[in-house]
Structures are given as C-alpha cells and as structure tokens.
XYZ file of C-alpha atoms in Angstrom:
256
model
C -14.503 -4.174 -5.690
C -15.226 -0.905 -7.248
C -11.924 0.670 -5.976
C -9.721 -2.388 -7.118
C -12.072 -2.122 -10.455
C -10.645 2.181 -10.880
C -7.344 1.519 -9.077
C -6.117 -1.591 -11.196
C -8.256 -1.657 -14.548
C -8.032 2.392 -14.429
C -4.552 2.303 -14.339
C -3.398 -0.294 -16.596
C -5.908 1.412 -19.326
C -4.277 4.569 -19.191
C -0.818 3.031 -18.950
C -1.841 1.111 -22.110
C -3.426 4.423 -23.883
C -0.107 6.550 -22.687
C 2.229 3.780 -23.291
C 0.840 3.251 -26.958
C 1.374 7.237 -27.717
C 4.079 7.454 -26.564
C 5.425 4.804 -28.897
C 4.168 5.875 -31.668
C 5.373 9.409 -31.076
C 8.491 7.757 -30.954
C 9.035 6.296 -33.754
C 7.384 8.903 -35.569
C 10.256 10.916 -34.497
C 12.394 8.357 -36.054
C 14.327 7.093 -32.501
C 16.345 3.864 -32.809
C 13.263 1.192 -32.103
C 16.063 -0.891 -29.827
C 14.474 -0.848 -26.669
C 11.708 1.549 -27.362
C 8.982 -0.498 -25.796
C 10.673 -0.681 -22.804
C 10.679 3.067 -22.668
C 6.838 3.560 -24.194
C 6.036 0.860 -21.151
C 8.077 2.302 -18.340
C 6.771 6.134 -19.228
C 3.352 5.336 -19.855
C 3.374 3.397 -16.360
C 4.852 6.156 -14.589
C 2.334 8.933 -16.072
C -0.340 6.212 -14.987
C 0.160 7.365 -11.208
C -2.128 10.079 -10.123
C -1.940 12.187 -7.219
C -4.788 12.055 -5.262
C -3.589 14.242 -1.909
C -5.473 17.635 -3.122
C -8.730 15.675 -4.074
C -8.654 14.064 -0.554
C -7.723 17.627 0.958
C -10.788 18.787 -0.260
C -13.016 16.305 0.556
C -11.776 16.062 4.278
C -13.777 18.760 6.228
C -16.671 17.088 4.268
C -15.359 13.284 4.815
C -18.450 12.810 7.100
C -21.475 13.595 4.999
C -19.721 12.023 1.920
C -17.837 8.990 3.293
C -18.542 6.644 0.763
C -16.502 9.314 -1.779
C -13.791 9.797 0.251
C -13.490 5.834 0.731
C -13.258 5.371 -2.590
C -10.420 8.388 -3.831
C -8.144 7.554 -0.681
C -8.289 3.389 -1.828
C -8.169 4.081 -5.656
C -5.195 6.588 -4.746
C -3.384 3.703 -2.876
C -3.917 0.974 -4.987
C -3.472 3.396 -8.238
C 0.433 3.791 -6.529
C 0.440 0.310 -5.843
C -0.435 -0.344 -9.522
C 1.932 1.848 -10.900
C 4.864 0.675 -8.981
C 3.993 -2.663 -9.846
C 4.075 -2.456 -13.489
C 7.312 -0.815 -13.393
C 8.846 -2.995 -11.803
C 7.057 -5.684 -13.882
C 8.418 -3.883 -17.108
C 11.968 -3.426 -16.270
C 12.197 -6.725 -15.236
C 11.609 -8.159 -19.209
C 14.417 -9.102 -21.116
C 15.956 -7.073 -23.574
C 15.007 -8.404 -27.279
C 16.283 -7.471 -30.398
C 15.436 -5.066 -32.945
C 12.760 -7.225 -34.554
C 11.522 -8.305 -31.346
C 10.988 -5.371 -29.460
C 7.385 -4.308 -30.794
C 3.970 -4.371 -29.298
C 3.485 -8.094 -30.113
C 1.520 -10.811 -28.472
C 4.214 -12.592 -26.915
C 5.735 -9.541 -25.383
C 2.546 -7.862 -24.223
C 1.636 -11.839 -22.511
C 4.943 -11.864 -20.949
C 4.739 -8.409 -19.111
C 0.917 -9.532 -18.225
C 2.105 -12.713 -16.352
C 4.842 -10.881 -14.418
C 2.345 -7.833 -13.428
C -0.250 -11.068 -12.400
C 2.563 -12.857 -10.243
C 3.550 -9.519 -8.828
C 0.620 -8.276 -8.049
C -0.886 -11.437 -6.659
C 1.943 -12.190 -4.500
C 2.146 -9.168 -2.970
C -1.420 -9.046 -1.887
C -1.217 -12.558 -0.592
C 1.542 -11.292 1.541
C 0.121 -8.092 2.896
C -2.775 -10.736 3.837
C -1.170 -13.400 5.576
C 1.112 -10.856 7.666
C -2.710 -8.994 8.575
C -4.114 -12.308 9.221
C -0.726 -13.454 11.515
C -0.804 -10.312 13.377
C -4.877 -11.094 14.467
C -3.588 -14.896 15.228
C -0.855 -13.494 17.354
C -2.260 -10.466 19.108
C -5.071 -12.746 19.982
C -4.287 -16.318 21.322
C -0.628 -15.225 22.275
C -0.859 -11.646 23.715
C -4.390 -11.653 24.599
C -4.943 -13.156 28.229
C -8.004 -14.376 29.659
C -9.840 -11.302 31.608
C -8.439 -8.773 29.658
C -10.504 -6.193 28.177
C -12.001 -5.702 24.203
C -11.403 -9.581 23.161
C -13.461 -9.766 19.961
C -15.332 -7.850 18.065
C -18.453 -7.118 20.527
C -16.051 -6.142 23.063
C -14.892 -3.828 20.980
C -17.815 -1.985 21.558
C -18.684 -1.942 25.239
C -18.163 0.302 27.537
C -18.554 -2.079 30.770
C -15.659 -2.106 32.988
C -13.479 -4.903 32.896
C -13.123 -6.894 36.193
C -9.604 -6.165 37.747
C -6.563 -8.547 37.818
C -4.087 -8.384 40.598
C -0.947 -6.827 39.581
C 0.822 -9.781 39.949
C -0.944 -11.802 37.758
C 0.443 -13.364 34.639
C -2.888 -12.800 32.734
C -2.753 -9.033 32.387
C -4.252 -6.986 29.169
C -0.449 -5.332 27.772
C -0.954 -3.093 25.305
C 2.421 -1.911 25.441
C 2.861 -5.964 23.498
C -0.165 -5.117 21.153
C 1.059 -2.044 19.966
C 4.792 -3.259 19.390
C 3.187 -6.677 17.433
C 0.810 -4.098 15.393
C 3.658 -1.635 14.060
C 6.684 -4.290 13.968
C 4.239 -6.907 11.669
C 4.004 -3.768 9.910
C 7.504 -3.240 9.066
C 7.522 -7.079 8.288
C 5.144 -7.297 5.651
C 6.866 -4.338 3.899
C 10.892 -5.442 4.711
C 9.486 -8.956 3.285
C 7.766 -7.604 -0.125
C 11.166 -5.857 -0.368
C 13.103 -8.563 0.283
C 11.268 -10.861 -2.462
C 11.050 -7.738 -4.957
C 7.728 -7.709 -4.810
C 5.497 -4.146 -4.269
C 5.854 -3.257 -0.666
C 2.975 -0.513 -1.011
C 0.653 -2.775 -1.973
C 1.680 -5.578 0.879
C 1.470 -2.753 3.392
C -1.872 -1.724 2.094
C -3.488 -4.933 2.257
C -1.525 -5.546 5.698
C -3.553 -2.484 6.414
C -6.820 -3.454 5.385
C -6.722 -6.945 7.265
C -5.373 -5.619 10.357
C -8.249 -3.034 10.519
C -10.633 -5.816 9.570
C -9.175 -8.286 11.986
C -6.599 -7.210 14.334
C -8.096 -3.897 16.032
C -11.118 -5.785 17.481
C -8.716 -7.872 19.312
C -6.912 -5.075 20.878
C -7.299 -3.797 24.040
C -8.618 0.214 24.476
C -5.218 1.885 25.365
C -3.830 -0.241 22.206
C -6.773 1.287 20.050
C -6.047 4.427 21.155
C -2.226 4.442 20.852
C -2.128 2.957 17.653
C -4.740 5.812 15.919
C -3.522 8.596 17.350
C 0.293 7.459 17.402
C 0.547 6.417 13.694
C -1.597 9.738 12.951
C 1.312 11.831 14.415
C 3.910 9.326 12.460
C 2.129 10.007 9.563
C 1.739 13.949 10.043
C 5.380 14.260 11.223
C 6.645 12.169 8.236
C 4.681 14.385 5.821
C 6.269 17.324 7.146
C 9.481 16.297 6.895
C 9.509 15.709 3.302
C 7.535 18.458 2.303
C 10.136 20.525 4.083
C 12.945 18.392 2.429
C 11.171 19.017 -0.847
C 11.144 22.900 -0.557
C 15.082 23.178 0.546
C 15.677 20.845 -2.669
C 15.638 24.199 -4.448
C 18.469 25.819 -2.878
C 20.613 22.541 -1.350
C 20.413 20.389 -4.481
C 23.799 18.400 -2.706
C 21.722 17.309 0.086
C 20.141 14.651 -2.472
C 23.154 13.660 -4.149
C-alpha cells in the first residue's frame, strides 16, 4: 500500500505541480495555446519519472539491516516508471481540441483521468492473471505427483525427496518450470503491448504474483535457475546498454 500510495499518488502530484508550471510558463511566454496542454501534460509526466538506480546502489551493501527501505525505493522506483509511462501514453492518446478547448478544464482533466484509470487498471489485471496462470500451470500441469517443493511448506524443507525411476512419466522437470516461468513472462509483456496498455507495469505485477505464487510451486533446481539465471540476464542486459550509452558519444549513427 504505502509504495502504490508514493509510486502512483507521488507521481501524478508532481506531474500535476510540473505540468501546471509548465503551462503557465508557457503562455506567459506568449506560445500559440493550440495544443499547449498536451505539451504542459506530456512534459510534466515525463519530468514525473525519477531515477531511483543510485539511491538503490547505495542502499545495497546495507539492503540487509534496512530491508524494509530498500523494499520500498526499488517498488516506488518501478511503479513510479510504470506511472509515468502510463500517463503518457494516457495523454497522447486525447484528442486534439480547439483553441478554446484546450485549457485545464474539468472535462479535459476527467477525460485524461478515466483513460490513466482504464490503463492503469487493465494493465495490472493483466500482469495478475498471467502471475496467477503461470502458478495454475506450473502446478497441476507440470508438477507431478512425487516431485519435490510442491507448495509452500515444501518450499522449505530440506528432506530428500523419494526417488522416481527414470522411466517414469511423473518426474519433477525443471527444465518445463523454468521455460513456463520466463516465456509467461514475455507473455504478459508482448500482451500489454499488444493491447497498448503499460507493459512495465504488467510485467511488474506478473512479477509480484509469480514470486507470491509461482516459486513455491517450483522445484529446487527451478528456484535456483531462475534467481541466479535472470540475475545474470539482468546484469548482462545492464551492461550492454550502459556500454551502448557511452559509445552514443562518438557513433551517434549507430542510433539512427
């Protein structure tokens, strides 16, 4: 709650506060007023996003003794992106009015409100239900009777699991549990794109229920393949576009 509470109600306040300066500088500065809330919107949205990556760099030798902290900067940073993105793509969505129209009135500030509502709410839903399916799935259709951390108690035993003969059809494969994992995954974000909705915030939610729901049910070697093996995906990801950001300063043509 408190990290939706700074993440969403953070970030639409400061859009608001940025996006009202913004138009009043503006028209102070005597622009055409055709499609200036649009603009006032859209920038005040994008300053909105905050970068939380040094904050968190910080905190992460000490992410033990203050875990509570750390919980809360790495959710409000995803959910501030998430936020962001949303009301972008909430505010370039509106129609174009007219000269008269286009001013911070009720009926324009209602209609952006509704789409960032639908948007926001439908993408969450989304991320959800693909969490949710992937728990249904890895569960009653890749988890087989013997097998070894079914449910959350299992999850936390060390016992040894009673041996199945190699040629029996009700193996543990984790090779299965990983691929459902990572490939529902991909789904819940190809989907959110596919239905122009926020993918970040479906993939974050995806996230949160498969953590919730999905990694009791797998087996060991899946637990351990899928933290350490998205950990490197992460790092190795990271790496590459910090590296493509630095030789953006002497190969501009690579991004065009």
């Amino acid at each position: 709650m408190t990290v939706m509470l700074l993440g969403v109600g953070g970030t639409i306040f400061t859009a608001v506060v940025l996006a009202a300066g913004s138009f009043k500088l503006m028209v102070a500065a005597g622009l055409p007023r055709h499609g200036l809330l649009r603009t006032s919107l859209a920038l005040g949205s994008v300053l909105s996003c905050t970068d939380s990556v040094a904050a968190l760099q910080l905190l992460h030798k000490d992410k033990e003794r203050v875990p509570l902290l750390y919980s809360l900067l790495f959710g409000e940073g995803v959910v501030n992106d998430a936020t962001a993105i949303v009301l972008l793509g909430a505010i370039t969505n509106l129609p174009n009015g007219s000269d008269e129209e286009d001013n911070l009135n009720p009926g324009a500030l209602g209609r952006l409100a509704l789409r960032f509502s639908r948007l926001f709410a439908l993408s969450t839903a989304l991320g959800l239900g693909v969490g949710l399916m992937s728990a249904i799935i890895v569960r009653w259709f890749l988890r087989r009777p013997g097998g070894t951390g079914v449910g959350p108690r299992a999850a936390h035993t060390t016992a040894p699991c009673r041996a199945q003969p190699h040629n029996s059809p009700f193996r543990p494969n984790p090779d299965m549990e990983v691929l459902a994992v990572a490939l529902l995954g991909l789904l819940a974000y190809f989907l959110a794109e596919a239905l122009e909705l926020s993918a970040v915030l479906s993939v974050f939610f995806c996230g949160i229920a498969m953590s919730h729901y999905t990694w009791h049910n797998l087996v060991p070697a899946a637990k351990m393949i899928t933290r350490h093996g998205f950990h490197v995906i992460s790092a190795g990801c990271e790496v590459v576009l910090l590296v493509a950001a630095g030789l953006d300063v002497w190969a501009t043509s690579a991004w065009w």
